[in-house]
Structures are given as C-alpha cells and as structure tokens.
GROMACS .gro file of C-alpha atoms in nm:
model
  353
    1UNK     CA    1   1.449  -9.544  -7.077
    2UNK     CA    2   1.237  -9.585  -7.390
    3UNK     CA    3   0.908  -9.763  -7.310
    4UNK     CA    4   0.856 -10.098  -7.479
    5UNK     CA    5   0.597 -10.084  -7.759
    6UNK     CA    6   0.527 -10.272  -8.085
    7UNK     CA    7   0.666  -9.977  -8.282
    8UNK     CA    8   0.994  -9.977  -8.088
    9UNK     CA    9   1.022 -10.357  -8.104
   10UNK     CA   10   0.980 -10.345  -8.480
   11UNK     CA   11   1.249 -10.078  -8.509
   12UNK     CA   12   1.488 -10.288  -8.299
   13UNK     CA   13   1.421 -10.590  -8.519
   14UNK     CA   14   1.483 -10.387  -8.836
   15UNK     CA   15   1.816 -10.266  -8.698
   16UNK     CA   16   1.919 -10.621  -8.606
   17UNK     CA   17   1.850 -10.746  -8.958
   18UNK     CA   18   2.111 -10.499  -9.086
   19UNK     CA   19   2.375 -10.604  -8.832
   20UNK     CA   20   2.713 -10.725  -8.954
   21UNK     CA   21   3.029 -10.763  -8.747
   22UNK     CA   22   3.325 -10.920  -8.934
   23UNK     CA   23   3.503 -11.011  -8.608
   24UNK     CA   24   3.222 -11.214  -8.457
   25UNK     CA   25   3.128 -11.357  -8.797
   26UNK     CA   26   3.451 -11.560  -8.807
   27UNK     CA   27   3.483 -11.654  -8.440
   28UNK     CA   28   3.528 -12.029  -8.390
   29UNK     CA   29   3.497 -12.245  -8.079
   30UNK     CA   30   3.800 -12.450  -8.189
   31UNK     CA   31   4.031 -12.148  -8.174
   32UNK     CA   32   3.976 -12.139  -7.798
   33UNK     CA   33   3.902 -12.491  -7.681
   34UNK     CA   34   4.050 -12.751  -7.915
   35UNK     CA   35   4.420 -12.717  -7.825
   36UNK     CA   36   4.598 -12.585  -7.516
   37UNK     CA   37   4.964 -12.485  -7.519
   38UNK     CA   38   5.004 -12.665  -7.186
   39UNK     CA   39   4.775 -12.883  -6.977
   40UNK     CA   40   4.823 -12.882  -6.600
   41UNK     CA   41   4.621 -13.142  -6.412
   42UNK     CA   42   4.366 -12.887  -6.289
   43UNK     CA   43   4.257 -12.743  -6.625
   44UNK     CA   44   3.923 -12.828  -6.787
   45UNK     CA   45   3.955 -12.947  -7.147
   46UNK     CA   46   4.061 -12.934  -7.427
   47UNK     CA   47   3.732 -13.015  -7.597
   48UNK     CA   48   3.634 -13.189  -7.919
   49UNK     CA   49   3.306 -13.180  -8.111
   50UNK     CA   50   3.049 -13.457  -8.056
   51UNK     CA   51   2.844 -13.459  -8.377
   52UNK     CA   52   2.586 -13.698  -8.231
   53UNK     CA   53   2.435 -13.417  -8.023
   54UNK     CA   54   2.411 -13.139  -8.284
   55UNK     CA   55   2.083 -12.948  -8.258
   56UNK     CA   56   1.917 -12.800  -8.567
   57UNK     CA   57   1.579 -12.632  -8.513
   58UNK     CA   58   1.323 -12.653  -8.790
   59UNK     CA   59   1.070 -12.383  -8.870
   60UNK     CA   60   1.028 -12.052  -8.692
   61UNK     CA   61   0.856 -11.977  -8.362
   62UNK     CA   62   0.527 -11.801  -8.336
   63UNK     CA   63   0.613 -11.439  -8.257
   64UNK     CA   64   0.436 -11.327  -7.937
   65UNK     CA   65   0.533 -10.962  -8.002
   66UNK     CA   66   0.350 -10.963  -8.336
   67UNK     CA   67   0.627 -10.793  -8.537
   68UNK     CA   68   0.712 -11.089  -8.763
   69UNK     CA   69   1.035 -11.174  -8.583
   70UNK     CA   70   1.245 -11.468  -8.707
   71UNK     CA   71   1.593 -11.602  -8.631
   72UNK     CA   72   1.887 -11.707  -8.848
   73UNK     CA   73   2.145 -11.785  -8.578
   74UNK     CA   74   2.156 -11.966  -8.243
   75UNK     CA   75   2.444 -11.950  -7.994
   76UNK     CA   76   2.559 -11.876  -7.634
   77UNK     CA   77   2.353 -12.150  -7.466
   78UNK     CA   78   2.322 -12.302  -7.121
   79UNK     CA   79   2.278 -12.679  -7.075
   80UNK     CA   80   2.127 -12.851  -6.774
   81UNK     CA   81   2.006 -13.208  -6.717
   82UNK     CA   82   1.664 -13.276  -6.563
   83UNK     CA   83   1.494 -13.617  -6.543
   84UNK     CA   84   1.768 -13.768  -6.763
   85UNK     CA   85   1.686 -13.520  -7.042
   86UNK     CA   86   1.913 -13.249  -7.179
   87UNK     CA   87   1.763 -12.902  -7.160
   88UNK     CA   88   1.933 -12.659  -7.397
   89UNK     CA   89   1.857 -12.290  -7.343
   90UNK     CA   90   1.984 -12.084  -7.633
   91UNK     CA   91   1.994 -11.734  -7.773
   92UNK     CA   92   1.823 -11.694  -8.110
   93UNK     CA   93   1.900 -11.385  -8.317
   94UNK     CA   94   1.789 -11.236  -8.650
   95UNK     CA   95   2.157 -11.220  -8.750
   96UNK     CA   96   2.468 -11.379  -8.599
   97UNK     CA   97   2.552 -11.199  -8.271
   98UNK     CA   98   2.284 -10.934  -8.338
   99UNK     CA   99   2.049 -10.781  -8.084
  100UNK     CA  100   1.670 -10.833  -8.104
  101UNK     CA  101   1.741 -11.178  -7.960
  102UNK     CA  102   1.504 -11.410  -7.774
  103UNK     CA  103   1.573 -11.718  -7.561
  104UNK     CA  104   1.446 -12.061  -7.655
  105UNK     CA  105   1.453 -12.415  -7.516
  106UNK     CA  106   1.518 -12.751  -7.681
  107UNK     CA  107   1.492 -13.088  -7.503
  108UNK     CA  108   1.663 -13.420  -7.579
  109UNK     CA  109   1.535 -13.723  -7.390
  110UNK     CA  110   1.779 -13.958  -7.562
  111UNK     CA  111   1.576 -14.003  -7.878
  112UNK     CA  112   1.666 -13.671  -8.041
  113UNK     CA  113   1.595 -13.301  -8.005
  114UNK     CA  114   1.255 -13.137  -7.975
  115UNK     CA  115   1.224 -12.761  -7.988
  116UNK     CA  116   0.986 -12.660  -7.708
  117UNK     CA  117   0.640 -12.569  -7.839
  118UNK     CA  118   0.617 -12.275  -7.598
  119UNK     CA  119   0.920 -12.093  -7.744
  120UNK     CA  120   1.036 -11.827  -7.701
  121UNK     CA  121   1.042 -11.880  -7.326
  122UNK     CA  122   1.205 -11.539  -7.268
  123UNK     CA  123   1.133 -11.243  -7.497
  124UNK     CA  124   1.109 -10.866  -7.447
  125UNK     CA  125   0.824 -10.772  -7.214
  126UNK     CA  126   0.998 -10.506  -7.004
  127UNK     CA  127   1.144 -10.170  -7.098
  128UNK     CA  128   1.500 -10.279  -7.021
  129UNK     CA  129   1.460 -10.572  -7.263
  130UNK     CA  130   1.335 -10.364  -7.556
  131UNK     CA  131   1.640 -10.426  -7.773
  132UNK     CA  132   1.716 -10.787  -7.675
  133UNK     CA  133   1.703 -11.079  -7.431
  134UNK     CA  134   2.035 -11.264  -7.449
  135UNK     CA  135   2.280 -11.524  -7.319
  136UNK     CA  136   2.098 -11.738  -7.060
  137UNK     CA  137   2.285 -11.882  -6.764
  138UNK     CA  138   2.074 -12.146  -6.585
  139UNK     CA  139   2.137 -12.283  -6.236
  140UNK     CA  140   1.956 -12.531  -6.011
  141UNK     CA  141   1.934 -12.400  -5.655
  142UNK     CA  142   1.700 -12.384  -5.358
  143UNK     CA  143   1.477 -12.652  -5.512
  144UNK     CA  144   1.412 -12.434  -5.818
  145UNK     CA  145   1.584 -12.309  -6.133
  146UNK     CA  146   1.725 -11.963  -6.186
  147UNK     CA  147   1.806 -11.801  -6.520
  148UNK     CA  148   2.025 -11.493  -6.542
  149UNK     CA  149   2.014 -11.325  -6.882
  150UNK     CA  150   2.109 -10.995  -7.041
  151UNK     CA  151   1.847 -10.733  -7.114
  152UNK     CA  152   1.957 -10.474  -7.373
  153UNK     CA  153   1.809 -10.125  -7.402
  154UNK     CA  154   1.888  -9.781  -7.548
  155UNK     CA  155   2.094  -9.584  -7.296
  156UNK     CA  156   2.188  -9.286  -7.516
  157UNK     CA  157   2.024  -8.967  -7.389
  158UNK     CA  158   1.832  -9.149  -7.115
  159UNK     CA  159   1.771  -9.020  -6.765
  160UNK     CA  160   1.955  -9.327  -6.635
  161UNK     CA  161   2.266  -9.228  -6.830
  162UNK     CA  162   2.274  -8.894  -6.650
  163UNK     CA  163   2.192  -9.046  -6.312
  164UNK     CA  164   2.452  -9.325  -6.323
  165UNK     CA  165   2.769  -9.198  -6.496
  166UNK     CA  166   3.034  -9.454  -6.589
  167UNK     CA  167   3.366  -9.286  -6.674
  168UNK     CA  168   3.559  -9.606  -6.607
  169UNK     CA  169   3.356  -9.803  -6.863
  170UNK     CA  170   3.176  -9.559  -7.095
  171UNK     CA  171   2.815  -9.652  -7.171
  172UNK     CA  172   2.734  -9.446  -7.477
  173UNK     CA  173   2.467  -9.621  -7.684
  174UNK     CA  174   2.333  -9.941  -7.528
  175UNK     CA  175   2.263 -10.044  -7.171
  176UNK     CA  176   2.312 -10.406  -7.063
  177UNK     CA  177   2.133 -10.533  -6.753
  178UNK     CA  178   2.154 -10.870  -6.582
  179UNK     CA  179   1.796 -10.983  -6.526
  180UNK     CA  180   1.678 -11.293  -6.342
  181UNK     CA  181   1.386 -11.530  -6.393
  182UNK     CA  182   1.279 -11.831  -6.186
  183UNK     CA  183   1.113 -12.162  -6.273
  184UNK     CA  184   0.998 -12.482  -6.103
  185UNK     CA  185   1.002 -12.697  -6.417
  186UNK     CA  186   1.244 -12.532  -6.668
  187UNK     CA  187   0.947 -12.470  -6.899
  188UNK     CA  188   0.758 -12.181  -6.740
  189UNK     CA  189   0.952 -11.878  -6.622
  190UNK     CA  190   0.862 -11.585  -6.399
  191UNK     CA  191   1.068 -11.272  -6.448
  192UNK     CA  192   1.188 -11.111  -6.125
  193UNK     CA  193   1.370 -10.812  -6.279
  194UNK     CA  194   1.715 -10.668  -6.216
  195UNK     CA  195   1.973 -10.884  -6.042
  196UNK     CA  196   2.241 -10.614  -6.041
  197UNK     CA  197   2.130 -10.261  -5.941
  198UNK     CA  198   2.238  -9.956  -6.141
  199UNK     CA  199   2.441  -9.830  -5.847
  200UNK     CA  200   2.673 -10.125  -5.921
  201UNK     CA  201   2.634 -10.186  -6.295
  202UNK     CA  202   2.634  -9.819  -6.402
  203UNK     CA  203   2.406  -9.936  -6.688
  204UNK     CA  204   2.637 -10.216  -6.810
  205UNK     CA  205   2.703 -10.549  -6.638
  206UNK     CA  206   2.792 -10.889  -6.775
  207UNK     CA  207   2.884 -11.208  -6.600
  208UNK     CA  208   2.631 -11.349  -6.353
  209UNK     CA  209   2.888 -11.628  -6.322
  210UNK     CA  210   2.797 -11.838  -6.019
  211UNK     CA  211   3.010 -12.140  -5.920
  212UNK     CA  212   2.826 -12.441  -6.060
  213UNK     CA  213   2.895 -12.813  -6.039
  214UNK     CA  214   2.865 -13.044  -6.343
  215UNK     CA  215   2.507 -13.130  -6.242
  216UNK     CA  216   2.406 -12.769  -6.304
  217UNK     CA  217   2.371 -12.693  -5.934
  218UNK     CA  218   2.486 -12.359  -5.796
  219UNK     CA  219   2.734 -12.428  -5.515
  220UNK     CA  220   2.744 -12.229  -5.192
  221UNK     CA  221   3.086 -12.119  -5.072
  222UNK     CA  222   3.111 -12.050  -4.700
  223UNK     CA  223   2.731 -12.050  -4.679
  224UNK     CA  224   2.666 -11.810  -4.969
  225UNK     CA  225   2.627 -11.814  -5.342
  226UNK     CA  226   2.884 -11.597  -5.520
  227UNK     CA  227   2.836 -11.409  -5.848
  228UNK     CA  228   3.143 -11.295  -6.042
  229UNK     CA  229   3.081 -10.981  -6.250
  230UNK     CA  230   3.343 -10.894  -6.508
  231UNK     CA  231   3.251 -10.659  -6.792
  232UNK     CA  232   3.113 -10.310  -6.724
  233UNK     CA  233   3.042 -10.184  -6.371
  234UNK     CA  234   3.233  -9.859  -6.431
  235UNK     CA  235   3.548 -10.063  -6.497
  236UNK     CA  236   3.543 -10.219  -6.149
  237UNK     CA  237   3.521 -10.594  -6.088
  238UNK     CA  238   3.251 -10.690  -5.841
  239UNK     CA  239   3.143 -11.006  -5.664
  240UNK     CA  240   2.786 -11.058  -5.545
  241UNK     CA  241   2.672 -11.259  -5.244
  242UNK     CA  242   2.335 -11.419  -5.181
  243UNK     CA  243   2.178 -11.685  -4.960
  244UNK     CA  244   1.874 -11.740  -5.185
  245UNK     CA  245   1.988 -11.664  -5.547
  246UNK     CA  246   1.734 -11.379  -5.560
  247UNK     CA  247   1.860 -11.105  -5.329
  248UNK     CA  248   2.219 -10.999  -5.392
  249UNK     CA  249   2.468 -10.760  -5.236
  250UNK     CA  250   2.781 -10.657  -5.425
  251UNK     CA  251   3.131 -10.549  -5.330
  252UNK     CA  252   3.441 -10.460  -5.534
  253UNK     CA  253   3.674 -10.759  -5.564
  254UNK     CA  254   3.975 -10.769  -5.800
  255UNK     CA  255   3.976 -11.147  -5.830
  256UNK     CA  256   4.176 -11.190  -6.158
  257UNK     CA  257   4.534 -11.088  -6.242
  258UNK     CA  258   4.619 -11.137  -6.611
  259UNK     CA  259   4.962 -10.975  -6.601
  260UNK     CA  260   5.145 -11.301  -6.680
  261UNK     CA  261   4.924 -11.349  -6.987
  262UNK     CA  262   4.982 -10.992  -7.101
  263UNK     CA  263   4.613 -10.952  -7.171
  264UNK     CA  264   4.296 -10.767  -7.078
  265UNK     CA  265   3.978 -10.931  -6.948
  266UNK     CA  266   3.660 -10.913  -7.154
  267UNK     CA  267   3.427 -11.142  -6.963
  268UNK     CA  268   3.427 -11.444  -6.734
  269UNK     CA  269   3.238 -11.727  -6.905
  270UNK     CA  270   3.177 -11.976  -6.622
  271UNK     CA  271   3.293 -12.090  -6.279
  272UNK     CA  272   3.328 -12.465  -6.234
  273UNK     CA  273   3.373 -12.677  -5.925
  274UNK     CA  274   3.397 -13.034  -6.049
  275UNK     CA  275   3.248 -13.212  -5.749
  276UNK     CA  276   3.089 -13.105  -5.423
  277UNK     CA  277   3.372 -13.269  -5.230
  278UNK     CA  278   3.639 -13.092  -5.440
  279UNK     CA  279   3.793 -12.774  -5.310
  280UNK     CA  280   3.912 -12.656  -5.652
  281UNK     CA  281   3.732 -12.377  -5.835
  282UNK     CA  282   3.814 -12.288  -6.197
  283UNK     CA  283   3.715 -11.965  -6.373
  284UNK     CA  284   3.698 -11.994  -6.752
  285UNK     CA  285   3.725 -11.652  -6.921
  286UNK     CA  286   3.744 -11.453  -7.245
  287UNK     CA  287   4.022 -11.199  -7.288
  288UNK     CA  288   4.235 -11.001  -7.532
  289UNK     CA  289   4.584 -11.153  -7.548
  290UNK     CA  290   4.919 -10.976  -7.577
  291UNK     CA  291   4.864 -10.938  -7.955
  292UNK     CA  292   4.514 -10.799  -7.914
  293UNK     CA  293   4.351 -11.120  -8.041
  294UNK     CA  294   4.050 -11.297  -7.889
  295UNK     CA  295   4.162 -11.569  -7.649
  296UNK     CA  296   4.043 -11.793  -7.367
  297UNK     CA  297   4.213 -11.899  -7.045
  298UNK     CA  298   4.137 -12.053  -6.708
  299UNK     CA  299   4.231 -11.951  -6.355
  300UNK     CA  300   4.256 -12.185  -6.057
  301UNK     CA  301   4.116 -12.094  -5.717
  302UNK     CA  302   4.032 -12.280  -5.399
  303UNK     CA  303   3.677 -12.283  -5.271
  304UNK     CA  304   3.829 -12.200  -4.936
  305UNK     CA  305   3.974 -11.882  -5.091
  306UNK     CA  306   3.762 -11.799  -5.399
  307UNK     CA  307   3.927 -11.463  -5.478
  308UNK     CA  308   4.293 -11.569  -5.448
  309UNK     CA  309   4.425 -11.678  -5.785
  310UNK     CA  310   4.658 -11.979  -5.765
  311UNK     CA  311   4.744 -12.045  -6.131
  312UNK     CA  312   4.662 -11.943  -6.490
  313UNK     CA  313   4.659 -12.142  -6.814
  314UNK     CA  314   4.591 -12.042  -7.174
  315UNK     CA  315   4.299 -12.222  -7.336
  316UNK     CA  316   3.940 -12.257  -7.223
  317UNK     CA  317   3.587 -12.352  -7.321
  318UNK     CA  318   3.414 -12.013  -7.320
  319UNK     CA  319   3.107 -12.206  -7.212
  320UNK     CA  320   2.891 -11.905  -7.129
  321UNK     CA  321   2.625 -12.119  -6.964
  322UNK     CA  322   2.863 -12.346  -6.771
  323UNK     CA  323   3.006 -12.693  -6.817
  324UNK     CA  324   2.776 -12.993  -6.773
  325UNK     CA  325   2.847 -13.361  -6.710
  326UNK     CA  326   2.718 -13.584  -6.992
  327UNK     CA  327   2.775 -13.952  -6.914
  328UNK     CA  328   3.066 -13.859  -6.692
  329UNK     CA  329   3.234 -13.622  -6.938
  330UNK     CA  330   3.237 -13.243  -6.910
  331UNK     CA  331   3.063 -13.085  -7.207
  332UNK     CA  332   2.921 -12.760  -7.339
  333UNK     CA  333   2.741 -12.631  -7.648
  334UNK     CA  334   2.802 -12.340  -7.885
  335UNK     CA  335   2.675 -12.225  -8.225
  336UNK     CA  336   2.958 -12.001  -8.341
  337UNK     CA  337   3.078 -12.245  -8.608
  338UNK     CA  338   2.750 -12.274  -8.794
  339UNK     CA  339   2.751 -12.151  -9.154
  340UNK     CA  340   2.604 -11.804  -9.224
  341UNK     CA  341   2.224 -11.799  -9.200
  342UNK     CA  342   2.230 -12.157  -9.065
  343UNK     CA  343   2.096 -12.248  -8.722
  344UNK     CA  344   2.311 -12.519  -8.567
  345UNK     CA  345   2.422 -12.583  -8.211
  346UNK     CA  346   2.726 -12.807  -8.167
  347UNK     CA  347   2.827 -12.998  -7.854
  348UNK     CA  348   3.185 -13.032  -7.735
  349UNK     CA  349   3.323 -13.288  -7.489
  350UNK     CA  350   3.641 -13.283  -7.284
  351UNK     CA  351   3.925 -13.488  -7.430
  352UNK     CA  352   4.029 -13.776  -7.204
  353UNK     CA  353   4.356 -13.722  -7.017
   0.00000   0.00000   0.00000
C-alpha cells in the first residue's frame, strides 16, 4: 500500500480533476424514486423533491492537507436528527463522482443551513484513505454515533493484492475499504480503522448497510446489529454481526434473489425498519435491470427472518445514508441532479399514500 504523503495526495487530487464519467454525469434521483410501476403497501416511497430544504454551501473549506483541494460536487449523504437539528453528512468531490473526496457536515436548526466550520470532518489521514474518503453512513447506537465510510487506495501492484486474491470480483486498480469512525457529538470524530478485514473484503467492500429506524438509530435483530455487504468481497455476499457496532464477525449469506427482476445487484443502499415495534425490514438497493440499465428496487424481509426474502418491487430511494423521518415523513437527500460544477443537495420526501 502506498504511504500517504503530501506528494501522493496532490497526485490523487490532480487525477480527480481530470475525471469524467458520462454515465454518472447524467444519473438522476427521479429516474429511481419518483415513480414506481406498482406500489404494494410495504414499499417505501415514491419520493418527491422538497425545495425548502435544498442545501447550497458557499465558499471552500480550508484544506488541512495543504494541497489546495477544492470541491465542485456534493452527493451521497447521510442525514440524522440530533437536538431537533438536521445533520447532513455529505461527500464533497473535485469533480462529480470523482475520487479525492472528503466528508463534510452541514446543520439546519430550522432557520437554514450552516456549513460546519470544522469541515472537512473526515479527510485522508491513513494510507488506505490516500485516494479518497467517501459515502458516509451514520448511525446512532450504544449512546454514541458511528460513521462507516469508504477509504480508497491504489491496489495495483501492492503486497495486499498478492496476499488477498479476488478472482470472483477482480480488484485491479483501486482498493475500497469500509472504515469506521465514532463520535459523541456528531462534530468530532475518532477514526477506528477497518470495519471489514481483508480476509472478507479481498480489498473491495461496499455496503455497511445496518438496519436503521427513521430516527437514525441502528436496530438490533435478535440481540445483534447486522451489516449487509453487497459489492466486492470476492463476489460473495456477506453479513456482519456485532453487539457493539465496533467489533464485527462476517459470514457468507446470499440474502437477495433478483431472478424475478432479471437483474444483477450492484449495491444495497439502506436497510429500513420503520418503527421499533414493526417486524418488517426493507432493503433498498441499486442494480442493473434486464436491459442493463441502472435501476432501483426494494426487497421485503421480516426482522424475525432477516435473510429470507418475502417480496420484491421495482423502484427505490437509493438513499445511501438511510431514510430519516422529517416531521413524520420519510425523507432522504441526494446531489445527483445538481448542474455541472454546481454544489447542491436536494431533499426528497415520501409521497403520501
């Protein structure tokens, strides 16, 4: 693994500034979440934009790495409510969907948005974050807050690539780790390191999807927290178990069957249990449909049987950080529909039945 240094950080930033992906450049939240072909009673959504909550940061953060880093795009956030204030944790990138990302925080106490003065709250400080810190997922649990985020690094030619082969999901250029950080106040974060060991991830893991209620609280199932992993892991789906959100064990678990959709799973976005007293559990996920196009869907489970799929439905939120209750309505945020080189985060609320 290449050691983190100012020179390597600057090179990663330069590469990110040249990034351009036509597919992700045109991706729109509405194509997934605005209309469902059918709407069984258990599904979450569809969702419509709430313009009153749009977040637009002003200015650029001070760059703690000293390489002159700036952002032009914000997306893939996690929203959680604390003390009646919205806390929006978001990925900020030099270009839309590029690496060299950092994670920032904005707060809305009801009078409008304030970008946190201490941003970025998560930025590369470890070797396995050299190329990026991305896609925060924030959960309240055990009287604290836990953030799981992706650390990106150069895997090509590394010792780790030789030590942890991945023929079922080739890892050729970049490695993607799930890292975890912990906080008591949502403002100050302590990094704890890898959440998913290389024996499981084989240098690429995405997901860290833990069942969460609309208050942002991770929900124990049969006395344990569960973590659904989807992308990577040598092509094998895994589920993690933990009693404290810090120490995890993992086991193979083929929890999704997309055969009736005719598609292939990319990544699970979130796992939602609407209320503590409810026994329903819904996985919202990103997949390639029968035509090879990007699509979203949801799968219904029971909390009594969290790996036995009961139903599927096309259409979903792709709320990477989870769905949150805002004044009794499920909501999420996403920045995909901002104009090029424009930093905007839009909020979407569930349409009333």
